[in-house]
Amino acid sequence: MADLLWRRATTPTGRPGALAGYRQLLAAQVRSQLQYRASFAMDLVGNLLLTLMDVAAVVVLFRVTPVLGGFTLPEVLLISGLANLSFSLCDLAVGNIDTMRQYIRTGRFDAVLTRPLSALLQLVCGDLALRRLGRVTQAVVVLVIALNLAHVRWTPARAVLLVVAPSFGAVLFGSVFVAGSTVSFWFIESGEFSNAFTYGGRDFTAYPITVYAGWFRKAFAYGLGFAFVAYYPALAILDKPDPLGGPRLLSWSSPVVALAAAGVAAFIWRIGIRHYRSTGS
Amino acid sequence: MSEIVISTADLRKEFTVSTRVGLLRRARRTVPAVAGVDLTVARGEMLGYIGPNGAGKSTTLKMLTGVLTPSSGEVTVCGFRPVAQRTRLARQIGVVFGQRSQLWWDLPLAESFRLLRYIYRVPAADHAARLAECRRLLDLDAFLDTPVRQLSLGQRMRGEITAALLHSPEVLFLDEPTIGLDVVSKQAVRAFLADLGSRGDTTLVLTTHDLADIEKLCRRLVVIDHGRVVHDGTLPELHARYDSRRRVVVDLDTPWAGRTGVPGAVVEAVEADGHRVTFGLSGGTAGELVAALARDGALRDVAVLEPDIEDVVARLYAEPAGDDRVASR
Ligand SMILES: Nc1ncnc2c1ncn2[C@@H]1O[C@H](COP(=O)(O)OP(=O)(O)OP(=O)(O)O)[C@@H](O)[C@H]1O
Ligand SMILES: [Mg+2]
């Protein structure tokens, strides 16, 4: 009778759906994280402190100067809030893509490639860090406070922008994370290099781009698209003309910019994966 | 001719490695790991892919499974191009890399198996039936609830094999599945694979350094060295090609004086002051030799040794693989 059991599947009944694999990987990941409650709580507190420090840094700056690059404290807080929310949403999903370097260095990526799922999504599902939920909440809190201080005049369009901007901001950051970690397919010890763009990008977006100058502003704001994460959407929400003279349309460009970045990142990823060399043993 | 499940043509993989020379300078060097392999495997074959360390076995397997992109050449496995159609191929193949786990380190074995059902989208009933079968044949029950990181090597390997089979793959690739296992575990794994192979619809491709694996599991042997195929055929063909012999060891009452002339037998060793002699048979039979020795009298004991695969392989590995190889070194 044993032979019967080995027969290839013919009945589609009870066959899991196409996304079930990802869902179950995520669930397994969450379960294993909840096993370590103590460290989970400590990370939450640690993240809270980090966010407070970020806000404190902005407030301290304004003790020295009443305006920063043409923006008041509540306005800058709004920009920071949008930037942090974008970043923390992205960090929640793909922040641990850094572990990819470990996968590649140790050859564990082999196992990822032999499964019938997207390699990138497997890494994302396997590395989701729940503890980062705390950062998302804190970013929302900062954002709400800033919106109140800035006396925003709400319109439906501005409300929509408040959702669209962080969502696509997260996509843009995610693209930078993915593209940056792809470098490790070629150079295995490449950690600091990609951090310059991811964490550097977060810090860049937290302030109005008017405080930066020259090629640095051009490269980060437009080359990598970071101006579209928080700066331009904030201008529209605040109903403030661009000190740099850009058109209003730029405030609504983040989806286009983010999707273009995602396309580029996906392209780099596909090339990178073909350069994966595994390990000798 | 039956259905072809694997075919490669002039498959190559080169690695560029850079080594430090001096403080800052690095020298780049190209290592031809696989240097033009042509291979055709039909459904249901049990293929042993063997060769010395660094011959390119693992590299070939990684190209067949879509892990590594070939430098050049053609590969088709189950009708798919492994890298370009990686996820579709993944459903049709099972992979066991002895050196590296495919399981989730922190999860109990049973949980890994459950996860794999969703990943490979296996119908519940099929999954349950196959798992039950593996549990029985591979004795998994004692450690199903143990996290993978706490399993012994032998237990883990049985888990790996099960994991690779739950979606009932067309081809099972095994890279050194018996490495580091004790005799009992080796036999369990071997018996299981032999059984699986004898069912005829799963193709097995395995690399191993264990010669007993080869004798028990591989109907066909492909030997590679320095990235090239140096032999492709059955085990008996390999013996024939290398003229490997059965041996007859005799113990004599009086020391060996080189009397017996039996055509087809050569003296290979004389030990114990001439009281023990080893003959290699090439053409003649053991019966003729023993009869001739018995006629001379003084024959005390006889043992017949089967041809030793270890010898053949050692000879094969030692042999130069042709001019190109010398050139590439
Ligand atoms: N990721 C890698 N980077 C650089 N060189 C590699 C890599 N993988 C394999 N090689 C080289 O390619 C050659 C073939 O290696 P491979 O692992 O395929 O050998 P093998 O036949 O599996 O050997 P073994 O029996 O020792 O497992 C070796 O010279 C090895 O050093
Ligand atoms: Mg190997």
mmCIF file of N, CA and C in Angstrom, chain A residues 143-186:
data_model
loop_
_atom_site.group_PDB
_atom_site.id
_atom_site.type_symbol
_atom_site.label_atom_id
_atom_site.label_comp_id
_atom_site.label_asym_id
_atom_site.label_seq_id
_atom_site.Cartn_x
_atom_site.Cartn_y
_atom_site.Cartn_z
ATOM 1 N N LEU A 143 3.770 62.841 15.049
ATOM 2 C CA LEU A 143 3.080 63.433 13.907
ATOM 3 C C LEU A 143 1.802 64.146 14.363
ATOM 4 N N VAL A 144 1.041 63.507 15.236
ATOM 5 C CA VAL A 144 -0.217 64.098 15.720
ATOM 6 C C VAL A 144 0.064 65.386 16.483
ATOM 7 N N ILE A 145 1.071 65.376 17.342
ATOM 8 C CA ILE A 145 1.428 66.584 18.094
ATOM 9 C C ILE A 145 1.807 67.710 17.133
ATOM 10 N N ALA A 146 2.642 67.377 16.137
ATOM 11 C CA ALA A 146 3.092 68.391 15.182
ATOM 12 C C ALA A 146 1.912 68.978 14.406
ATOM 13 N N LEU A 147 0.986 68.123 14.002
ATOM 14 C CA LEU A 147 -0.178 68.590 13.233
ATOM 15 C C LEU A 147 -1.000 69.566 14.065
ATOM 16 N N ASN A 148 -1.096 69.290 15.358
ATOM 17 C CA ASN A 148 -1.849 70.188 16.238
ATOM 18 C C ASN A 148 -1.141 71.522 16.414
ATOM 19 N N LEU A 149 0.153 71.471 16.628
ATOM 20 C CA LEU A 149 0.917 72.704 16.841
ATOM 21 C C LEU A 149 0.933 73.568 15.586
ATOM 22 N N ALA A 150 0.892 72.924 14.423
ATOM 23 C CA ALA A 150 1.048 73.665 13.169
ATOM 24 C C ALA A 150 -0.263 74.270 12.659
ATOM 25 N N HIS A 151 -1.354 74.029 13.372
ATOM 26 C CA HIS A 151 -2.664 74.584 12.988
ATOM 27 C C HIS A 151 -2.981 74.323 11.525
ATOM 28 N N VAL A 152 -2.950 73.064 11.139
ATOM 29 C CA VAL A 152 -3.230 72.693 9.748
ATOM 30 C C VAL A 152 -4.698 72.952 9.431
ATOM 31 N N ARG A 153 -4.950 73.564 8.267
ATOM 32 C CA ARG A 153 -6.331 73.717 7.801
ATOM 33 C C ARG A 153 -6.639 72.499 6.949
ATOM 34 N N TRP A 154 -7.516 71.635 7.446
ATOM 35 C CA TRP A 154 -7.727 70.342 6.782
ATOM 36 C C TRP A 154 -8.609 70.451 5.554
ATOM 37 N N THR A 155 -8.207 69.788 4.512
ATOM 38 C CA THR A 155 -9.059 69.573 3.349
ATOM 39 C C THR A 155 -9.000 68.070 3.081
ATOM 40 N N PRO A 156 -9.963 67.521 2.313
ATOM 41 C CA PRO A 156 -9.890 66.077 2.022
ATOM 42 C C PRO A 156 -8.559 65.706 1.374
ATOM 43 N N ALA A 157 -8.087 66.549 0.468
ATOM 44 C CA ALA A 157 -6.840 66.231 -0.224
ATOM 45 C C ALA A 157 -5.684 66.119 0.763
ATOM 46 N N ARG A 158 -5.622 67.035 1.721
ATOM 47 C CA ARG A 158 -4.521 66.995 2.695
ATOM 48 C C ARG A 158 -4.608 65.756 3.573
ATOM 49 N N ALA A 159 -5.837 65.377 3.925
ATOM 50 C CA ALA A 159 -6.005 64.171 4.743
ATOM 51 C C ALA A 159 -5.510 62.940 3.982
ATOM 52 N N VAL A 160 -5.849 62.894 2.679
ATOM 53 C CA VAL A 160 -5.391 61.765 1.862
ATOM 54 C C VAL A 160 -3.865 61.743 1.813
ATOM 55 N N LEU A 161 -3.291 62.917 1.641
ATOM 56 C CA LEU A 161 -1.835 63.020 1.542
ATOM 57 C C LEU A 161 -1.155 62.510 2.810
ATOM 58 N N LEU A 162 -1.829 62.711 3.934
ATOM 59 C CA LEU A 162 -1.265 62.287 5.212
ATOM 60 C C LEU A 162 -1.132 60.761 5.288
ATOM 61 N N VAL A 163 -1.933 60.049 4.505
ATOM 62 C CA VAL A 163 -1.829 58.585 4.455
ATOM 63 C C VAL A 163 -0.890 58.159 3.325
ATOM 64 N N VAL A 164 -1.055 58.847 2.188
ATOM 65 C CA VAL A 164 -0.269 58.466 1.007
ATOM 66 C C VAL A 164 1.228 58.672 1.242
ATOM 67 N N ALA A 165 1.568 59.834 1.814
ATOM 68 C CA ALA A 165 2.987 60.180 1.945
ATOM 69 C C ALA A 165 3.782 59.147 2.757
ATOM 70 N N PRO A 166 3.346 58.794 3.975
ATOM 71 C CA PRO A 166 4.145 57.804 4.722
ATOM 72 C C PRO A 166 4.156 56.432 4.051
ATOM 73 N N SER A 167 3.037 56.060 3.397
ATOM 74 C CA SER A 167 3.001 54.739 2.771
ATOM 75 C C SER A 167 4.049 54.637 1.671
ATOM 76 N N PHE A 168 4.031 55.636 0.784
ATOM 77 C CA PHE A 168 4.996 55.560 -0.314
ATOM 78 C C PHE A 168 6.395 55.957 0.144
ATOM 79 N N GLY A 169 6.452 56.763 1.187
ATOM 80 C CA GLY A 169 7.756 57.045 1.787
ATOM 81 C C GLY A 169 8.398 55.742 2.248
ATOM 82 N N ALA A 170 7.560 54.869 2.851
ATOM 83 C CA ALA A 170 8.062 53.572 3.307
ATOM 84 C C ALA A 170 8.532 52.741 2.116
ATOM 85 N N VAL A 171 7.804 52.816 1.009
ATOM 86 C CA VAL A 171 8.205 52.070 -0.194
ATOM 87 C C VAL A 171 9.564 52.567 -0.692
ATOM 88 N N LEU A 172 9.730 53.891 -0.656
ATOM 89 C CA LEU A 172 11.003 54.451 -1.114
ATOM 90 C C LEU A 172 12.162 53.993 -0.216
ATOM 91 N N PHE A 173 11.943 54.095 1.095
ATOM 92 C CA PHE A 173 12.989 53.626 2.008
ATOM 93 C C PHE A 173 13.254 52.136 1.793
ATOM 94 N N GLY A 174 12.173 51.373 1.612
ATOM 95 C CA GLY A 174 12.324 49.935 1.398
ATOM 96 C C GLY A 174 13.176 49.648 0.165
ATOM 97 N N SER A 175 12.949 50.439 -0.887
ATOM 98 C CA SER A 175 13.727 50.244 -2.111
ATOM 99 C C SER A 175 15.197 50.497 -1.855
ATOM 100 N N VAL A 176 15.467 51.542 -1.055
ATOM 101 C CA VAL A 176 16.862 51.861 -0.752
ATOM 102 C C VAL A 176 17.486 50.729 0.076
ATOM 103 N N PHE A 177 16.714 50.221 1.035
ATOM 104 C CA PHE A 177 17.204 49.100 1.847
ATOM 105 C C PHE A 177 17.547 47.905 0.970
ATOM 106 N N VAL A 178 16.628 47.557 0.086
ATOM 107 C CA VAL A 178 16.827 46.370 -0.755
ATOM 108 C C VAL A 178 18.013 46.579 -1.705
ATOM 109 N N ALA A 179 18.007 47.747 -2.376
ATOM 110 C CA ALA A 179 19.105 48.008 -3.314
ATOM 111 C C ALA A 179 20.434 48.012 -2.570
ATOM 112 N N GLY A 180 20.442 48.621 -1.386
ATOM 113 C CA GLY A 180 21.681 48.717 -0.607
ATOM 114 C C GLY A 180 22.189 47.352 -0.188
ATOM 115 N N SER A 181 21.283 46.478 0.247
ATOM 116 C CA SER A 181 21.768 45.184 0.733
ATOM 117 C C SER A 181 22.138 44.269 -0.429
ATOM 118 N N THR A 182 21.641 44.581 -1.613
ATOM 119 C CA THR A 182 21.996 43.782 -2.783
ATOM 120 C C THR A 182 23.490 43.834 -3.060
ATOM 121 N N VAL A 183 24.088 44.946 -2.616
ATOM 122 C CA VAL A 183 25.533 45.101 -2.797
ATOM 123 C C VAL A 183 26.279 43.896 -2.224
ATOM 124 N N SER A 184 25.705 43.271 -1.190
ATOM 125 C CA SER A 184 26.440 42.171 -0.560
ATOM 126 C C SER A 184 26.513 40.930 -1.443
ATOM 127 N N PHE A 185 25.755 40.876 -2.521
ATOM 128 C CA PHE A 185 25.952 39.772 -3.467
ATOM 129 C C PHE A 185 27.328 39.877 -4.121
ATOM 130 N N TRP A 186 27.787 41.117 -4.248
ATOM 131 C CA TRP A 186 29.111 41.312 -4.848
ATOM 132 C C TRP A 186 30.192 41.443 -3.788
#
